[in-house]
Structure formats: structure tokens, C-alpha cells
PDB file of C-alpha atoms in Angstrom:
ATOM      1  CA  MET W   1      -3.615   8.625  36.999  1.00 65.00           C
ATOM      2  CA  ALA W   2      -0.090   7.597  38.034  1.00 81.00           C
ATOM      3  CA  GLN W   3       1.985   5.375  35.817  1.00 90.00           C
ATOM      4  CA  GLN W   4       1.469   1.639  36.167  1.00 93.00           C
ATOM      5  CA  THR W   5       3.787  -1.208  35.247  1.00 93.00           C
ATOM      6  CA  LEU W   6       2.136  -4.345  33.946  1.00 95.00           C
ATOM      7  CA  VAL W   7       3.925  -7.616  33.295  1.00 95.00           C
ATOM      8  CA  GLY W   8       2.440 -10.187  30.967  1.00 96.00           C
ATOM      9  CA  ARG W   9       3.498 -12.963  28.634  1.00 96.00           C
ATOM     10  CA  GLU W  10       5.792 -12.010  25.789  1.00 96.00           C
ATOM     11  CA  ILE W  11       4.314 -13.455  22.589  1.00 96.00           C
ATOM     12  CA  VAL W  12       6.502 -11.630  20.066  1.00 97.00           C
ATOM     13  CA  GLY W  13       9.494  -9.777  21.437  1.00 95.00           C
ATOM     14  CA  GLY W  14      10.181  -6.133  20.787  1.00 94.00           C
ATOM     15  CA  ALA W  15       9.959  -2.591  22.106  1.00 94.00           C
ATOM     16  CA  ALA W  16       7.586   0.227  21.171  1.00 94.00           C
ATOM     17  CA  GLU W  17       5.839   3.294  22.585  1.00 93.00           C
ATOM     18  CA  GLY W  18       2.730   5.149  21.566  1.00 95.00           C
ATOM     19  CA  ARG W  19      -0.799   6.265  22.256  1.00 96.00           C
ATOM     20  CA  VAL W  20      -3.135   3.527  23.434  1.00 97.00           C
ATOM     21  CA  LEU W  21      -6.075   2.530  21.262  1.00 98.00           C
ATOM     22  CA  TYR W  22      -8.223   0.484  23.641  1.00 98.00           C
ATOM     23  CA  ALA W  23     -11.376  -1.555  23.274  1.00 98.00           C
ATOM     24  CA  ASP W  24     -12.868  -4.317  25.397  1.00 97.00           C
ATOM     25  CA  THR W  25     -14.220  -6.039  22.267  1.00 97.00           C
ATOM     26  CA  GLY W  26     -12.280  -8.464  20.089  1.00 96.00           C
ATOM     27  CA  LEU W  27     -11.546  -7.391  16.515  1.00 96.00           C
ATOM     28  CA  SER W  28     -11.680  -9.412  13.313  1.00 96.00           C
ATOM     29  CA  PHE W  29      -8.890  -8.039  11.158  1.00 96.00           C
ATOM     30  CA  TRP W  30     -10.335  -9.852   8.114  1.00 93.00           C
ATOM     31  CA  GLY W  31     -13.168  -7.560   7.092  1.00 93.00           C
ATOM     32  CA  GLY W  32     -12.672  -5.377  10.144  1.00 96.00           C
ATOM     33  CA  CYS W  33      -9.475  -3.477   9.335  1.00 97.00           C
ATOM     34  CA  ASP W  34      -8.451  -1.995   5.988  1.00 97.00           C
ATOM     35  CA  PRO W  35      -5.015  -3.491   5.165  1.00 96.00           C
ATOM     36  CA  GLN W  36      -4.088  -0.506   2.993  1.00 96.00           C
ATOM     37  CA  THR W  37      -4.837   2.262   5.499  1.00 97.00           C
ATOM     38  CA  GLY W  38      -5.029   0.647   8.942  1.00 98.00           C
ATOM     39  CA  VAL W  39      -8.508   2.101   9.491  1.00 98.00           C
ATOM     40  CA  ILE W  40     -10.996  -0.086  11.368  1.00 98.00           C
ATOM     41  CA  VAL W  41     -13.940  -0.482   9.016  1.00 98.00           C
ATOM     42  CA  ASP W  42     -16.149  -2.820  11.067  1.00 96.00           C
ATOM     43  CA  HIS W  43     -19.097  -0.516  11.761  1.00 96.00           C
ATOM     44  CA  THR W  44     -20.187  -2.685  14.710  1.00 96.00           C
ATOM     45  CA  HIS W  45     -16.871  -2.312  16.552  1.00 97.00           C
ATOM     46  CA  PRO W  46     -16.281   0.367  19.227  1.00 97.00           C
ATOM     47  CA  LEU W  47     -13.143   1.506  17.359  1.00 98.00           C
ATOM     48  CA  HIS W  48     -14.904   2.013  14.028  1.00 98.00           C
ATOM     49  CA  ASN W  49     -13.118   4.672  11.923  1.00 98.00           C
ATOM     50  CA  GLU W  50     -10.078   4.711  14.213  1.00 98.00           C
ATOM     51  CA  CYS W  51      -6.674   4.057  12.634  1.00 98.00           C
ATOM     52  CA  VAL W  52      -4.349   1.479  14.196  1.00 98.00           C
ATOM     53  CA  CYS W  53      -1.222   2.874  12.495  1.00 98.00           C
ATOM     54  CA  GLY W  54       1.447   3.706  15.081  1.00 97.00           C
ATOM     55  CA  ARG W  55      -0.891   3.099  18.010  1.00 98.00           C
ATOM     56  CA  VAL W  56      -0.486   0.632  20.864  1.00 98.00           C
ATOM     57  CA  LEU W  57      -3.559  -1.416  20.006  1.00 98.00           C
ATOM     58  CA  ALA W  58      -5.167  -2.992  23.070  1.00 98.00           C
ATOM     59  CA  ILE W  59      -7.910  -5.530  22.346  1.00 98.00           C
ATOM     60  CA  PRO W  60      -8.752  -8.640  24.363  1.00 97.00           C
ATOM     61  CA  ASN W  61      -8.341 -10.966  21.387  1.00 96.00           C
ATOM     62  CA  GLY W  62      -8.857 -11.356  17.690  1.00 95.00           C
ATOM     63  CA  ARG W  63     -12.132 -12.548  16.271  1.00 91.00           C
ATOM     64  CA  GLY W  64     -13.262 -14.408  13.219  1.00 81.00           C
ATOM     65  CA  SER W  65     -11.381 -15.707  10.217  1.00 82.00           C
ATOM     66  CA  CYS W  66      -7.842 -17.028  10.232  1.00 85.00           C
ATOM     67  CA  THR W  67      -7.348 -14.767   7.194  1.00 89.00           C
ATOM     68  CA  GLY W  68      -6.745 -12.104   9.840  1.00 92.00           C
ATOM     69  CA  SER W  69      -3.117 -13.288   9.841  1.00 94.00           C
ATOM     70  CA  GLN W  70      -2.714 -12.114   6.267  1.00 93.00           C
ATOM     71  CA  VAL W  71      -4.316  -8.755   7.049  1.00 96.00           C
ATOM     72  CA  VAL W  72      -1.765  -8.281   9.841  1.00 97.00           C
ATOM     73  CA  LEU W  73       1.007  -9.169   7.372  1.00 96.00           C
ATOM     74  CA  GLU W  74      -0.342  -6.613   4.879  1.00 96.00           C
ATOM     75  CA  LEU W  75      -0.523  -3.914   7.570  1.00 98.00           C
ATOM     76  CA  LEU W  76       3.126  -4.486   8.437  1.00 98.00           C
ATOM     77  CA  LEU W  77       4.323  -4.520   4.832  1.00 97.00           C
ATOM     78  CA  ASN W  78       2.265  -1.413   4.038  1.00 96.00           C
ATOM     79  CA  GLY W  79       3.711   0.518   6.986  1.00 97.00           C
ATOM     80  CA  VAL W  80       0.325   1.050   8.661  1.00 98.00           C
ATOM     81  CA  ALA W  81       0.504  -1.543  11.446  1.00 98.00           C
ATOM     82  CA  PRO W  82       0.081  -0.813  15.151  1.00 98.00           C
ATOM     83  CA  ALA W  83       3.239   0.019  17.092  1.00 97.00           C
ATOM     84  CA  ALA W  84       2.435  -2.855  19.435  1.00 98.00           C
ATOM     85  CA  LEU W  85      -0.399  -5.257  20.192  1.00 98.00           C
ATOM     86  CA  LEU W  86      -1.607  -5.837  23.748  1.00 98.00           C
ATOM     87  CA  LEU W  87      -4.031  -8.696  24.371  1.00 98.00           C
ATOM     88  CA  ARG W  88      -5.896 -10.259  27.263  1.00 98.00           C
ATOM     89  CA  THR W  89      -5.259 -13.784  25.965  1.00 97.00           C
ATOM     90  CA  PRO W  90      -2.707 -15.154  23.481  1.00 96.00           C
ATOM     91  CA  ASP W  91      -4.034 -15.142  19.924  1.00 96.00           C
ATOM     92  CA  VAL W  92      -2.250 -17.375  17.449  1.00 96.00           C
ATOM     93  CA  ILE W  93      -4.003 -15.917  14.384  1.00 95.00           C
ATOM     94  CA  LEU W  94      -2.873 -12.359  15.035  1.00 97.00           C
ATOM     95  CA  SER W  95       0.554 -13.527  16.209  1.00 97.00           C
ATOM     96  CA  LEU W  96       1.045 -15.597  13.068  1.00 96.00           C
ATOM     97  CA  GLY W  97       0.824 -12.538  10.823  1.00 96.00           C
ATOM     98  CA  VAL W  98       3.618 -10.860  12.796  1.00 98.00           C
ATOM     99  CA  ILE W  99       5.700 -14.043  12.915  1.00 97.00           C
ATOM    100  CA  VAL W 100       5.546 -14.461   9.122  1.00 96.00           C
ATOM    101  CA  ALA W 101       6.412 -10.794   8.582  1.00 97.00           C
ATOM    102  CA  GLU W 102       9.379 -11.103  10.928  1.00 97.00           C
ATOM    103  CA  GLU W 103      10.715 -14.395   9.563  1.00 97.00           C
ATOM    104  CA  LEU W 104      10.438 -13.533   5.865  1.00 96.00           C
ATOM    105  CA  PHE W 105      10.595  -9.747   5.653  1.00 96.00           C
ATOM    106  CA  GLY W 106      12.199  -8.455   8.853  1.00 95.00           C
ATOM    107  CA  HIS W 107       9.110  -6.487   9.937  1.00 96.00           C
ATOM    108  CA  SER W 108       7.735  -6.981  13.440  1.00 97.00           C
ATOM    109  CA  ILE W 109       5.869  -5.477  16.365  1.00 97.00           C
ATOM    110  CA  PRO W 110       5.825  -6.604  20.006  1.00 97.00           C
ATOM    111  CA  ILE W 111       2.848  -8.607  21.222  1.00 98.00           C
ATOM    112  CA  VAL W 112       2.109  -9.070  24.918  1.00 98.00           C
ATOM    113  CA  SER W 113      -0.691 -11.021  26.578  1.00 98.00           C
ATOM    114  CA  LEU W 114      -1.625  -9.333  29.867  1.00 98.00           C
ATOM    115  CA  GLY W 115      -4.298 -11.609  31.298  1.00 97.00           C
ATOM    116  CA  ASP W 116      -6.452  -9.958  33.958  1.00 96.00           C
ATOM    117  CA  SER W 117      -4.205  -6.859  33.901  1.00 97.00           C
ATOM    118  CA  PHE W 118      -5.478  -6.024  30.433  1.00 98.00           C
ATOM    119  CA  ASP W 119      -8.469  -4.050  31.752  1.00 96.00           C
ATOM    120  CA  ARG W 120      -6.151  -1.560  33.474  1.00 96.00           C
ATOM    121  CA  LEU W 121      -5.137  -0.192  30.087  1.00 96.00           C
ATOM    122  CA  GLU W 122      -8.509   1.507  29.666  1.00 95.00           C
ATOM    123  CA  ALA W 123      -7.516   4.245  32.114  1.00 94.00           C
ATOM    124  CA  HIS W 124      -4.304   5.189  30.269  1.00 95.00           C
ATOM    125  CA  THR W 125      -3.565   7.130  27.095  1.00 95.00           C
ATOM    126  CA  HIS W 126       0.031   6.029  26.454  1.00 96.00           C
ATOM    127  CA  ALA W 127       2.040   2.830  26.830  1.00 96.00           C
ATOM    128  CA  ALA W 128       5.663   1.780  26.432  1.00 94.00           C
ATOM    129  CA  VAL W 129       6.320  -1.881  25.713  1.00 95.00           C
ATOM    130  CA  ALA W 130       9.532  -3.883  26.049  1.00 93.00           C
ATOM    131  CA  GLY W 131       9.372  -7.649  26.134  1.00 93.00           C
ATOM    132  CA  SER W 132       6.821  -8.710  28.724  1.00 94.00           C
ATOM    133  CA  THR W 133       6.726  -5.308  30.437  1.00 93.00           C
ATOM    134  CA  VAL W 134       4.184  -2.600  29.686  1.00 95.00           C
ATOM    135  CA  ILE W 135       4.448   0.817  31.346  1.00 93.00           C
ATOM    136  CA  CYS W 136       1.269   2.825  30.926  1.00 94.00           C
ATOM    137  CA  GLY W 137       0.412   6.385  31.873  1.00 92.00           C
ATOM    138  CA  ALA W 138      -1.148   9.669  30.831  1.00 87.00           C
ATOM    139  CA  GLY W 139       1.502  11.011  28.467  1.00 80.00           C
ATOM    140  CA  PRO W 140       4.572  10.117  26.399  1.00 79.00           C
ATOM    141  CA  LEU W 141       6.679   7.620  28.306  1.00 76.00           C
ATOM    142  CA  PRO W 142      10.347   6.633  28.419  1.00 72.00           C
ATOM    143  CA  PRO W 143      11.165   3.144  27.126  1.00 65.00           C
ATOM    144  CA  ALA W 144      10.265   0.293  29.438  1.00 63.00           C
ATOM    145  CA  PRO W 145      13.400  -0.759  31.335  1.00 64.00           C
ATOM    146  CA  ARG W 146      13.372  -4.491  30.657  1.00 61.00           C
ATOM    147  CA  SER W 147      14.857  -6.052  27.544  1.00 78.00           C
ATOM    148  CA  PHE W 148      13.014  -8.431  25.261  1.00 85.00           C
ATOM    149  CA  SER W 149      13.855 -11.951  24.185  1.00 88.00           C
ATOM    150  CA  THR W 150      14.547 -13.212  20.681  1.00 90.00           C
ATOM    151  CA  ALA W 151      12.493 -15.784  18.816  1.00 92.00           C
ATOM    152  CA  ASP W 152      15.329 -18.298  19.232  1.00 92.00           C
ATOM    153  CA  GLU W 153      15.359 -17.787  22.987  1.00 92.00           C
ATOM    154  CA  ARG W 154      11.597 -18.292  23.245  1.00 91.00           C
ATOM    155  CA  LEU W 155      11.759 -21.438  21.120  1.00 91.00           C
ATOM    156  CA  ALA W 156      14.579 -22.831  23.254  1.00 91.00           C
ATOM    157  CA  ALA W 157      12.574 -22.191  26.428  1.00 91.00           C
ATOM    158  CA  SER W 158       9.289 -23.585  25.087  1.00 92.00           C
ATOM    159  CA  ALA W 159       7.775 -26.963  25.915  1.00 92.00           C
ATOM    160  CA  LEU W 160       7.751 -27.945  22.220  1.00 95.00           C
ATOM    161  CA  GLN W 161       9.509 -31.258  21.576  1.00 96.00           C
ATOM    162  CA  LEU W 162      10.385 -31.826  17.924  1.00 95.00           C
ATOM    163  CA  GLU W 163      10.976 -35.131  16.171  1.00 95.00           C
ATOM    164  CA  PRO W 164      14.362 -35.687  14.471  1.00 95.00           C
ATOM    165  CA  GLU W 165      12.978 -34.811  11.014  1.00 95.00           C
ATOM    166  CA  GLU W 166      11.417 -31.626  12.376  1.00 95.00           C
ATOM    167  CA  ARG W 167      14.666 -30.648  14.086  1.00 95.00           C
ATOM    168  CA  ALA W 168      16.509 -31.241  10.813  1.00 97.00           C
ATOM    169  CA  MET W 169      14.161 -28.855   9.010  1.00 95.00           C
ATOM    170  CA  LEU W 170      14.543 -26.265  11.759  1.00 95.00           C
ATOM    171  CA  ALA W 171      18.309 -26.537  11.473  1.00 95.00           C
ATOM    172  CA  GLY W 172      18.184 -25.872   7.716  1.00 95.00           C
ATOM    173  CA  GLU W 173      19.184 -29.385   6.664  1.00 96.00           C
ATOM    174  CA  ARG W 174      16.183 -29.598   4.295  1.00 94.00           C
ATOM    175  CA  GLY W 175      16.754 -26.232   2.666  1.00 95.00           C
ATOM    176  CA  ARG W 176      16.074 -22.596   3.438  1.00 96.00           C
ATOM    177  CA  ALA W 177      12.368 -22.635   2.623  1.00 96.00           C
ATOM    178  CA  ALA W 178      11.749 -25.650   4.870  1.00 95.00           C
ATOM    179  CA  ARG W 179      13.699 -23.952   7.660  1.00 96.00           C
ATOM    180  CA  VAL W 180      11.612 -20.770   7.466  1.00 96.00           C
ATOM    181  CA  ALA W 181       8.376 -22.769   7.268  1.00 95.00           C
ATOM    182  CA  MET W 182       9.332 -24.851  10.294  1.00 96.00           C
ATOM    183  CA  ARG W 183      10.308 -21.755  12.260  1.00 97.00           C
ATOM    184  CA  VAL W 184       6.877 -20.262  11.558  1.00 97.00           C
ATOM    185  CA  VAL W 185       5.134 -23.494  12.584  1.00 96.00           C
ATOM    186  CA  ALA W 186       7.272 -23.893  15.722  1.00 97.00           C
ATOM    187  CA  ARG W 187       6.739 -20.292  16.813  1.00 97.00           C
ATOM    188  CA  ALA W 188       2.980 -20.609  16.299  1.00 96.00           C
ATOM    189  CA  ALA W 189       3.047 -23.842  18.319  1.00 96.00           C
ATOM    190  CA  GLU W 190       4.903 -22.024  21.104  1.00 96.00           C
ATOM    191  CA  VAL W 191       2.132 -19.400  21.238  1.00 96.00           C
ATOM    192  CA  CYS W 192      -0.352 -22.279  21.693  1.00 95.00           C
ATOM    193  CA  ASP W 193       1.812 -23.942  24.402  1.00 94.00           C
ATOM    194  CA  ALA W 194       1.947 -27.056  22.217  1.00 95.00           C
ATOM    195  CA  GLU W 195       4.244 -29.835  23.350  1.00 96.00           C
ATOM    196  CA  ARG W 196       4.549 -31.557  19.978  1.00 96.00           C
ATOM    197  CA  LEU W 197       3.462 -31.329  16.365  1.00 96.00           C
ATOM    198  CA  LEU W 198       1.018 -33.750  14.763  1.00 92.00           C
ATOM    199  CA  ARG W 199       1.825 -35.578  11.552  1.00 88.00           C
ATOM    200  CA  ILE W 200      -0.745 -35.155   8.790  1.00 88.00           C
ATOM    201  CA  SER W 201      -1.223 -36.901   5.460  1.00 87.00           C
ATOM    202  CA  GLN W 202      -2.878 -34.031   3.582  1.00 83.00           C
ATOM    203  CA  ALA W 203      -3.875 -30.395   3.967  1.00 78.00           C
ATOM    204  CA  HIS W 204      -6.244 -27.942   2.333  1.00 75.00           C
ATOM    205  CA  ILE W 205      -4.375 -24.833   1.206  1.00 71.00           C
ATOM    206  CA  ASP W 206      -6.660 -21.867   0.624  1.00 65.00           C
ATOM    207  CA  GLY W 207      -5.074 -19.763  -2.095  1.00 60.00           C
ATOM    208  CA  CYS W 208      -8.178 -18.084  -3.470  1.00 63.00           C
ATOM    209  CA  THR W 209      -8.446 -15.111  -1.087  1.00 74.00           C
ATOM    210  CA  TYR W 210      -6.522 -12.069  -2.280  1.00 81.00           C
ATOM    211  CA  ILE W 211      -5.955  -9.552   0.511  1.00 86.00           C
ATOM    212  CA  GLY W 212      -3.082  -7.653  -1.046  1.00 88.00           C
ATOM    213  CA  PRO W 213       0.399  -7.993  -2.542  1.00 90.00           C
ATOM    214  CA  GLY W 214       1.857  -9.257   0.729  1.00 89.00           C
ATOM    215  CA  GLY W 215       0.357 -12.687   0.185  1.00 86.00           C
ATOM    216  CA  LEU W 216       2.005 -12.906  -3.231  1.00 87.00           C
ATOM    217  CA  ARG W 217       5.307 -11.699  -1.774  1.00 92.00           C
ATOM    218  CA  PHE W 218       5.039 -14.458   0.837  1.00 90.00           C
ATOM    219  CA  ALA W 219       4.627 -17.170  -1.802  1.00 88.00           C
ATOM    220  CA  ARG W 220       7.310 -15.738  -4.079  1.00 92.00           C
ATOM    221  CA  GLU W 221       9.781 -15.478  -1.197  1.00 94.00           C
ATOM    222  CA  LEU W 222       9.294 -19.162  -0.340  1.00 92.00           C
ATOM    223  CA  VAL W 223       9.855 -20.058  -3.997  1.00 93.00           C
ATOM    224  CA  ALA W 224      13.001 -17.922  -4.052  1.00 95.00           C
ATOM    225  CA  LEU W 225      14.227 -19.819  -1.009  1.00 95.00           C
ATOM    226  CA  GLY W 226      13.767 -23.125  -2.834  1.00 94.00           C
ATOM    227  CA  GLY W 227      10.306 -24.035  -1.664  1.00 90.00           C
ATOM    228  CA  ARG W 228       8.194 -26.422  -3.722  1.00 84.00           C
ATOM    229  CA  VAL W 229       5.053 -28.514  -3.427  1.00 76.00           C
ATOM    230  CA  ALA W 230       6.021 -32.098  -2.619  1.00 69.00           C
TER     231      ALA W 230
END
């Protein structure tokens, strides 16, 4: 089949190329993908026993627990993550793992939501991703010609309206840890097309699930940046 160019929504910017690993079934990374090896261990999934490492993973969406974000973080820190993630619909859980890895550790992969064009990926073995553009075909491909945007550019173009206190945190006026935390929250809100954040009086923080050392690195990095529990 001839090459096709698909244009979707850029969720996390970046560029990558690799062999497509396609399924029309959503994947729960928590319990479905081994964070140490990148092998899909969910025996009910069509990609069971396949390895996501270095592949352009094409799934319609994530599935299941929000702990999937931490599995994605572990995959990136362990060097066994996909080269890129192509989705049918935006998925904030999967995106959050990449956002945290990028903001705190400088590791990232591009994520693109392709909408109805997603199904066209099934016919192709390779894909090159750059920003919102995906070129797919039957063999190794040159880089996609369009550039990708930065997180700052996407935040500036989003519909999210922050309150003065939130803007102060984003600007670093409340310390480095608060700035990183607000960037993660704001970027996740942008994935959800949120227009504002909601004030809360309390939150349940689940710290009892150990996925791997990445979760500890996350907490220790926030502490090193001056983070504390109010």
C-alpha cells in the first residue's frame, strides 16, 4: 500500500519513527504491560506477548486504572517505552505518565490522537511521527516533514484560564516544586480541554502501590525541588 499522511491532534510533541504495533482494543498498562521489559502480559489482549519497546504503539485508548500513568513513567525511565503512541481519542492517563517523565526527568515520546483516521494504521507496518503529522507506509520512512510544538506553546494556545495564584505557581513564584506540579496539572488539563481548574479542600493520595523505582524517584525529585506537604 502507498504511503499515507495522517494529521491528528498533538497531545505530547515530538518526533519518532518505527514499526507499527497496532491493535483495535484499548490496553490497560497497569497489569497489562510489564514495566521492566515492555512486554504486554494481558493474556486477553490481541497484543499479548508483544513488546512495545521502540515500536510505534497504536491503540484506540488506554483502559482501566489510573495507575497506568506510573507504568508509562516506569517504561520511559527503564528505556523500554514505545517510540511513539498513536491513539484514536485523547487519553489523559497515558499522557500523564509521559508528561511527568518529560517535566521531571527529560524523557518523552510523541503522542498523537488521530480520531477516525486511526483505523488506517492497521494496513501499515511503519510510521514516522512529527508533531500532529503521521506518515505511514510499508517500510522504513523518512522523518515526517512538519515540526512539533513545545509544551509551553501548547499551554499558551490552550483554553485553560488560570487564577492569579495558579499563574504564580506556574511562573515559579511559589518554588520549583510547585512550578513543576502546576505544569503537570496544567498540561493534563490541556489534554482534557479544560477551561479552568477546580479548587478542592482535600485529596486522597494513594501511595501504597509500588510499581517500580520510578515512583520513588518522582517523590524524591519533588522533595529535592523543595516540595512539602502543606
